[in-house]
PDB file of C-alpha atoms and ligand atoms in Angstrom:
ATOM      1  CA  UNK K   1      78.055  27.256  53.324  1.00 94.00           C
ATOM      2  CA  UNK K   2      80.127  24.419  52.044  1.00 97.00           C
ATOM      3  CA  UNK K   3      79.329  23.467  48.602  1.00 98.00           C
ATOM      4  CA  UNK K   4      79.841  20.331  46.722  1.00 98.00           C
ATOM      5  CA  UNK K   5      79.816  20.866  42.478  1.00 98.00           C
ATOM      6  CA  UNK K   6      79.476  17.046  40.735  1.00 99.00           C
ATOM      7  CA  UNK K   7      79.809  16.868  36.745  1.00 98.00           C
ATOM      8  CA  UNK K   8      78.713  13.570  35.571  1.00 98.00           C
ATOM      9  CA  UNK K   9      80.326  11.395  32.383  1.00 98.00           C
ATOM     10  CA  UNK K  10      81.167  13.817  29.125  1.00 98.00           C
ATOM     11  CA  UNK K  11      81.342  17.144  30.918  1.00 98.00           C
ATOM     12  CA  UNK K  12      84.943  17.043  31.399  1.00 98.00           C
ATOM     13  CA  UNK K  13      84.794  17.013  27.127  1.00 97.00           C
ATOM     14  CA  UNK K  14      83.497  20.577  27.565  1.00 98.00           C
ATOM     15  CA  UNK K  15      84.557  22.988  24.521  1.00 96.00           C
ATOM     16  CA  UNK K  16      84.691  19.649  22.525  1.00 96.00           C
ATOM     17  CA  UNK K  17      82.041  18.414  22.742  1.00 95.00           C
ATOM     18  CA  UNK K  18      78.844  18.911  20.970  1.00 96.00           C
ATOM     19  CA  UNK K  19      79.399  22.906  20.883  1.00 95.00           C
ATOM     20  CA  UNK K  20      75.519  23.245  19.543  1.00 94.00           C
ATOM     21  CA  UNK K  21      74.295  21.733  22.562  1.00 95.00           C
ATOM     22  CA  UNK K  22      77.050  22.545  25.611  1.00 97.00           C
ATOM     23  CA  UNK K  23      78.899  25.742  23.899  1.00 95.00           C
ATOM     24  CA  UNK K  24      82.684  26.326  23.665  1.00 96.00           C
ATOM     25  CA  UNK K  25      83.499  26.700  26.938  1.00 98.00           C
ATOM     26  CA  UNK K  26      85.606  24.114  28.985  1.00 98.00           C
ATOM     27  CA  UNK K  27      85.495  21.953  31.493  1.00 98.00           C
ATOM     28  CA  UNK K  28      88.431  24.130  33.707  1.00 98.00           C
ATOM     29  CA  UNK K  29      86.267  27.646  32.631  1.00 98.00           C
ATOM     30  CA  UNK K  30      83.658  26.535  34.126  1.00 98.00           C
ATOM     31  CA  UNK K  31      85.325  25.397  37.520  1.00 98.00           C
ATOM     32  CA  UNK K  32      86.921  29.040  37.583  1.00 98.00           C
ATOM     33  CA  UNK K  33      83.133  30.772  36.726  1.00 98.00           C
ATOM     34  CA  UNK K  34      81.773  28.885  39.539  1.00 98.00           C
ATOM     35  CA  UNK K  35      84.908  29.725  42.098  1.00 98.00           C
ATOM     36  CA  UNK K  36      84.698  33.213  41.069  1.00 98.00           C
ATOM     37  CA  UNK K  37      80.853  33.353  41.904  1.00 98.00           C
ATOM     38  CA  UNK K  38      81.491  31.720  45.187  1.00 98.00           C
ATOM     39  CA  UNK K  39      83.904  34.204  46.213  1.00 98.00           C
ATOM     40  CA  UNK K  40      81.751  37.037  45.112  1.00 98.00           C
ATOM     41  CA  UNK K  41      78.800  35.475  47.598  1.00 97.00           C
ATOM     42  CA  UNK K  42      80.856  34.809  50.380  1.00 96.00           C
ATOM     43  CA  UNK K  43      80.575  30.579  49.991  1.00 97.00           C
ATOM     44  CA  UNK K  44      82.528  29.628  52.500  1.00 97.00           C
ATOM     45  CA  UNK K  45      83.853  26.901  50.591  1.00 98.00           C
ATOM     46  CA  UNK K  46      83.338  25.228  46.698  1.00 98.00           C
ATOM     47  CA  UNK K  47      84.479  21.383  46.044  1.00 98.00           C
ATOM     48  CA  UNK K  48      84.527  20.233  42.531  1.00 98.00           C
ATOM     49  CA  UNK K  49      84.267  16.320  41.305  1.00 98.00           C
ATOM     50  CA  UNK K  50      83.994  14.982  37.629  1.00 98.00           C
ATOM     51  CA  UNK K  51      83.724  11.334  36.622  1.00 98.00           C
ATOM     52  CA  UNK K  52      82.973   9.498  33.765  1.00 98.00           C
ATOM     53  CA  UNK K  53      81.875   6.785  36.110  1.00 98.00           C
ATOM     54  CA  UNK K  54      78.171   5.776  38.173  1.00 98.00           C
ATOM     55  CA  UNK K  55      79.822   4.445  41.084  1.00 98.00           C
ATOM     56  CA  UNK K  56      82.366   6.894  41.792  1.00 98.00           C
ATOM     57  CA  UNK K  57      79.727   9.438  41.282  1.00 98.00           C
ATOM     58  CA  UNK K  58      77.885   7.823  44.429  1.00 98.00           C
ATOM     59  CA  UNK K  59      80.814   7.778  46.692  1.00 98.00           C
ATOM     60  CA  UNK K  60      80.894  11.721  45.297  1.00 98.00           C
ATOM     61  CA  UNK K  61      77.602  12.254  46.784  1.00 98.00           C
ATOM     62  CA  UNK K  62      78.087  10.429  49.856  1.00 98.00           C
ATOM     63  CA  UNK K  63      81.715  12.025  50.393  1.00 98.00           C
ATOM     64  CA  UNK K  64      80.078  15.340  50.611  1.00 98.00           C
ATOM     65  CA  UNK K  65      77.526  14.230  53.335  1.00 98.00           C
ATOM     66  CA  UNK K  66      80.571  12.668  55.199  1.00 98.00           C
ATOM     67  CA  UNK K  67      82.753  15.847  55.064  1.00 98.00           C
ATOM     68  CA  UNK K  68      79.964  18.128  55.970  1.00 97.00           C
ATOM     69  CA  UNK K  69      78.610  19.496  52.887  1.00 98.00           C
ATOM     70  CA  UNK K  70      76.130  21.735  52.894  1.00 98.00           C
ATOM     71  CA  UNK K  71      74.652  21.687  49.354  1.00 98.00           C
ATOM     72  CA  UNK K  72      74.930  19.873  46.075  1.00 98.00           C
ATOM     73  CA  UNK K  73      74.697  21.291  42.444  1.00 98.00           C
ATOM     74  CA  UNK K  74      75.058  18.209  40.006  1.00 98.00           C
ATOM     75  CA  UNK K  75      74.937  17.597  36.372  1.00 98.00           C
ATOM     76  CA  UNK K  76      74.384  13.751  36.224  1.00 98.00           C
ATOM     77  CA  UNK K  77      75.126  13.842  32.235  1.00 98.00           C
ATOM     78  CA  UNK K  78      73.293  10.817  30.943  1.00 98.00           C
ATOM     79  CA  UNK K  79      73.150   9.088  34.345  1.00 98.00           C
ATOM     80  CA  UNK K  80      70.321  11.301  34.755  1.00 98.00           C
ATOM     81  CA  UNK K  81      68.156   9.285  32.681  1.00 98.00           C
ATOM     82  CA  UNK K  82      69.658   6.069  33.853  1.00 98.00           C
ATOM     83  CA  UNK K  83      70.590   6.036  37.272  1.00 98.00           C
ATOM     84  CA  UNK K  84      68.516   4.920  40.043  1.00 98.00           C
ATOM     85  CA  UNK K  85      72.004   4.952  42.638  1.00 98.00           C
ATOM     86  CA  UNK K  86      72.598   8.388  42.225  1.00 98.00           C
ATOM     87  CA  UNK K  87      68.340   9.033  42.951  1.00 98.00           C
ATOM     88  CA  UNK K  88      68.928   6.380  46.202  1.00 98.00           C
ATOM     89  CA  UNK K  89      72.197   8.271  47.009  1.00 98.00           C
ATOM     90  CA  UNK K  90      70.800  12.073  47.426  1.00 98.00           C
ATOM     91  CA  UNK K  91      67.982  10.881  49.138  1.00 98.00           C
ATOM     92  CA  UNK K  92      70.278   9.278  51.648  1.00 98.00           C
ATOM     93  CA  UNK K  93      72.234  12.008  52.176  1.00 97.00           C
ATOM     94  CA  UNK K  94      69.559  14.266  52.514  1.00 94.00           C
ATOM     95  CA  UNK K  95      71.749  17.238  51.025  1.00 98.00           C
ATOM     96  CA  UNK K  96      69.970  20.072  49.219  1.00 98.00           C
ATOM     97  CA  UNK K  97      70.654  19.223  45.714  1.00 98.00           C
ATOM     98  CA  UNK K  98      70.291  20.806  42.615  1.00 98.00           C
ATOM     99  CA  UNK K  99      70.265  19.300  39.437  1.00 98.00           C
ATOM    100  CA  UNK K 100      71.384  21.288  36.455  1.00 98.00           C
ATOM    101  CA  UNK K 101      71.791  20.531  32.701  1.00 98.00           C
ATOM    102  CA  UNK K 102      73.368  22.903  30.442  1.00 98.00           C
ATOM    103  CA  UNK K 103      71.394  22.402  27.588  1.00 98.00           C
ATOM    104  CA  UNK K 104      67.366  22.167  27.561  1.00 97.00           C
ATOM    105  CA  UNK K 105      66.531  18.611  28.021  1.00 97.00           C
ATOM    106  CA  UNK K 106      63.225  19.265  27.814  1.00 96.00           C
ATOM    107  CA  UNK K 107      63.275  19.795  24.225  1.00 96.00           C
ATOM    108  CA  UNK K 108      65.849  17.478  22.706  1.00 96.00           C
ATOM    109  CA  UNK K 109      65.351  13.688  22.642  1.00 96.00           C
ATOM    110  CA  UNK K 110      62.061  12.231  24.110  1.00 96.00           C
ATOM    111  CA  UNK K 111      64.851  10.264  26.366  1.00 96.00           C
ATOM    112  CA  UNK K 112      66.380  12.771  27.941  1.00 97.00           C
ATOM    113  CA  UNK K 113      62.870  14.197  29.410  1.00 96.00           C
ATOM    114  CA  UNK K 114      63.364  11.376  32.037  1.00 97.00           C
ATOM    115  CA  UNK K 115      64.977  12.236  35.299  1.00 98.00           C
ATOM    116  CA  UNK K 116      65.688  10.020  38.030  1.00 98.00           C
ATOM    117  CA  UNK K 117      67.818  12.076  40.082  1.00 98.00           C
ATOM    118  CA  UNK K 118      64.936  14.613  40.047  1.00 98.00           C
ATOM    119  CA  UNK K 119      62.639  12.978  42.445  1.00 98.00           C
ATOM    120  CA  UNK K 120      65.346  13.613  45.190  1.00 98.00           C
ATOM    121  CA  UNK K 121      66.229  17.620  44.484  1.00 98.00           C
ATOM    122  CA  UNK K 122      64.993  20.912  45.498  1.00 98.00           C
ATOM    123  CA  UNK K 123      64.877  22.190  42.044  1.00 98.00           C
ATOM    124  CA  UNK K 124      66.031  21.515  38.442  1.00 98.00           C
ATOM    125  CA  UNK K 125      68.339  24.354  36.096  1.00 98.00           C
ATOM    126  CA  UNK K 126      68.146  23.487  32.417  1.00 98.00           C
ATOM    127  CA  UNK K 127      68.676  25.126  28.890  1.00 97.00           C
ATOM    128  CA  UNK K 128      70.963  27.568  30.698  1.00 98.00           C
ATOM    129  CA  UNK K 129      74.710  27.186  29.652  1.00 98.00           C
ATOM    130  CA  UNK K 130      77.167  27.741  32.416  1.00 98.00           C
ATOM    131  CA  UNK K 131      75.193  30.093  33.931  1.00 98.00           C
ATOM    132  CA  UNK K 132      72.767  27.181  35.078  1.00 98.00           C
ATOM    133  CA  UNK K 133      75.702  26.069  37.776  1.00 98.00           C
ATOM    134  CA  UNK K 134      75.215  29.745  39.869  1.00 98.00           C
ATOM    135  CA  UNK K 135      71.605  29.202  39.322  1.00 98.00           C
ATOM    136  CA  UNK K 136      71.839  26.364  41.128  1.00 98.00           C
ATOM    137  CA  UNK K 137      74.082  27.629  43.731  1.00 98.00           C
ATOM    138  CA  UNK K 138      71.959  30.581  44.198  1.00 98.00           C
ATOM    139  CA  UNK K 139      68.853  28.213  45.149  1.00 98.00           C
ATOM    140  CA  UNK K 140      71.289  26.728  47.614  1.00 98.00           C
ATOM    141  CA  UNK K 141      71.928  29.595  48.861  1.00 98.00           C
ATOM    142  CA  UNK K 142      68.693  31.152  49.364  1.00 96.00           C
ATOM    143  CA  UNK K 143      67.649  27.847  50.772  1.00 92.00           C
ATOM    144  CA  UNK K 144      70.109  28.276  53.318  1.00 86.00           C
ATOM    145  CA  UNK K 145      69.616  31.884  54.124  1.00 75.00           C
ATOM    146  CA  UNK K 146      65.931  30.776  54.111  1.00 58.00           C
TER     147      UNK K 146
HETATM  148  C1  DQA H   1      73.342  17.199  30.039  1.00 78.73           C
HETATM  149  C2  DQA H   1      72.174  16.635  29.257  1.00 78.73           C
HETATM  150  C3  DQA H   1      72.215  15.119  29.219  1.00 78.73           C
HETATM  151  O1  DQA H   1      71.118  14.624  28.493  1.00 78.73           O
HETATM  152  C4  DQA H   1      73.491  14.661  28.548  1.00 78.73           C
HETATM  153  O2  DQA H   1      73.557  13.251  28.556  1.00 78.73           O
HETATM  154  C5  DQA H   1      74.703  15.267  29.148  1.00 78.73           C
HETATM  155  C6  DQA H   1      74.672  16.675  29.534  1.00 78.73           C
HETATM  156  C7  DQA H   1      73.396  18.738  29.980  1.00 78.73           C
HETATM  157  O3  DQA H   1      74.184  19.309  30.713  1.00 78.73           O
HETATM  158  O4  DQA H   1      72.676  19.359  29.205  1.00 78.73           O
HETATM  159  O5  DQA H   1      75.735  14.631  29.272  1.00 78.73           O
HETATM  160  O6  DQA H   1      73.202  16.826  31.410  1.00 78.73           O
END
């Protein structure tokens, strides 16, 4: 399994940012949780991207189609509640995706209760701090196993 890991706009303000909501932990921890987890499970290989930036997010997703990907786990940030070309780009990729938030959207501003993205992936992770991100992977995984 080749994974793809995509951190929208903010996230790379990890440890700074909003502690209440996303915790103290940074934007390279979190890159080495998730490698260490992937090694532990045998991924065969783990590809991180972070932008602040819709477009570039797109060419993320379609990147990891066009390099063979087998699975996405991405935290639009606010594009989730925005973003109808990062919806229309998983669904035509056609990746497994997951889409995680690290706080619990659900019960912060009526806003963030919208997803676009959501529509287009297997399954959603919130209110779980870092730990959402192996969530994720581990539905990915099973999927693939599956
Ligand atoms: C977030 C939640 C979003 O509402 C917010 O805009 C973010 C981070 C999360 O991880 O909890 O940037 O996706």
């Amino acid at each position: 399994m080749k994974l793809m890991i995509i951190n929208g706009p903010n996230l790379n303000m990890l440890g700074i940012r909003e502690p209440g909501h996303y915790g103290k932990g940074t934007y390279v921890e979190l890159v080495a949780l998730i490698e260490a987890y992937c090694k532990e499970k045998g991924v065969e290989e783990v590809d991180f991207y972070q932008s602040n930036h819709e477009g570039d997010l797109v060419d993320a997703i379609q990147g990891a189609y066009f390099k063979g990907f087998d699975g996405i786990v991405i935290n639009p940030g606010a594009y989730t509640h925005t973003s109808i070309a990062l919806l229309d780009a998983v669904k035509a990729t056609s990746l497994p995706t997951v889409e995680v938030h690290i706080s619990k959207v659900e019960e912060r501003e009526a806003f963030r209760r919208v997803s676009y993205i959501r529509a287009a992936c297997i399954g959603t992770v919130s209110g779980m701090g870092f730990a959402g991100y192996l969530r994720g992977i581990d539905m990915l995984l099973e999927r693939g196993e599956g």
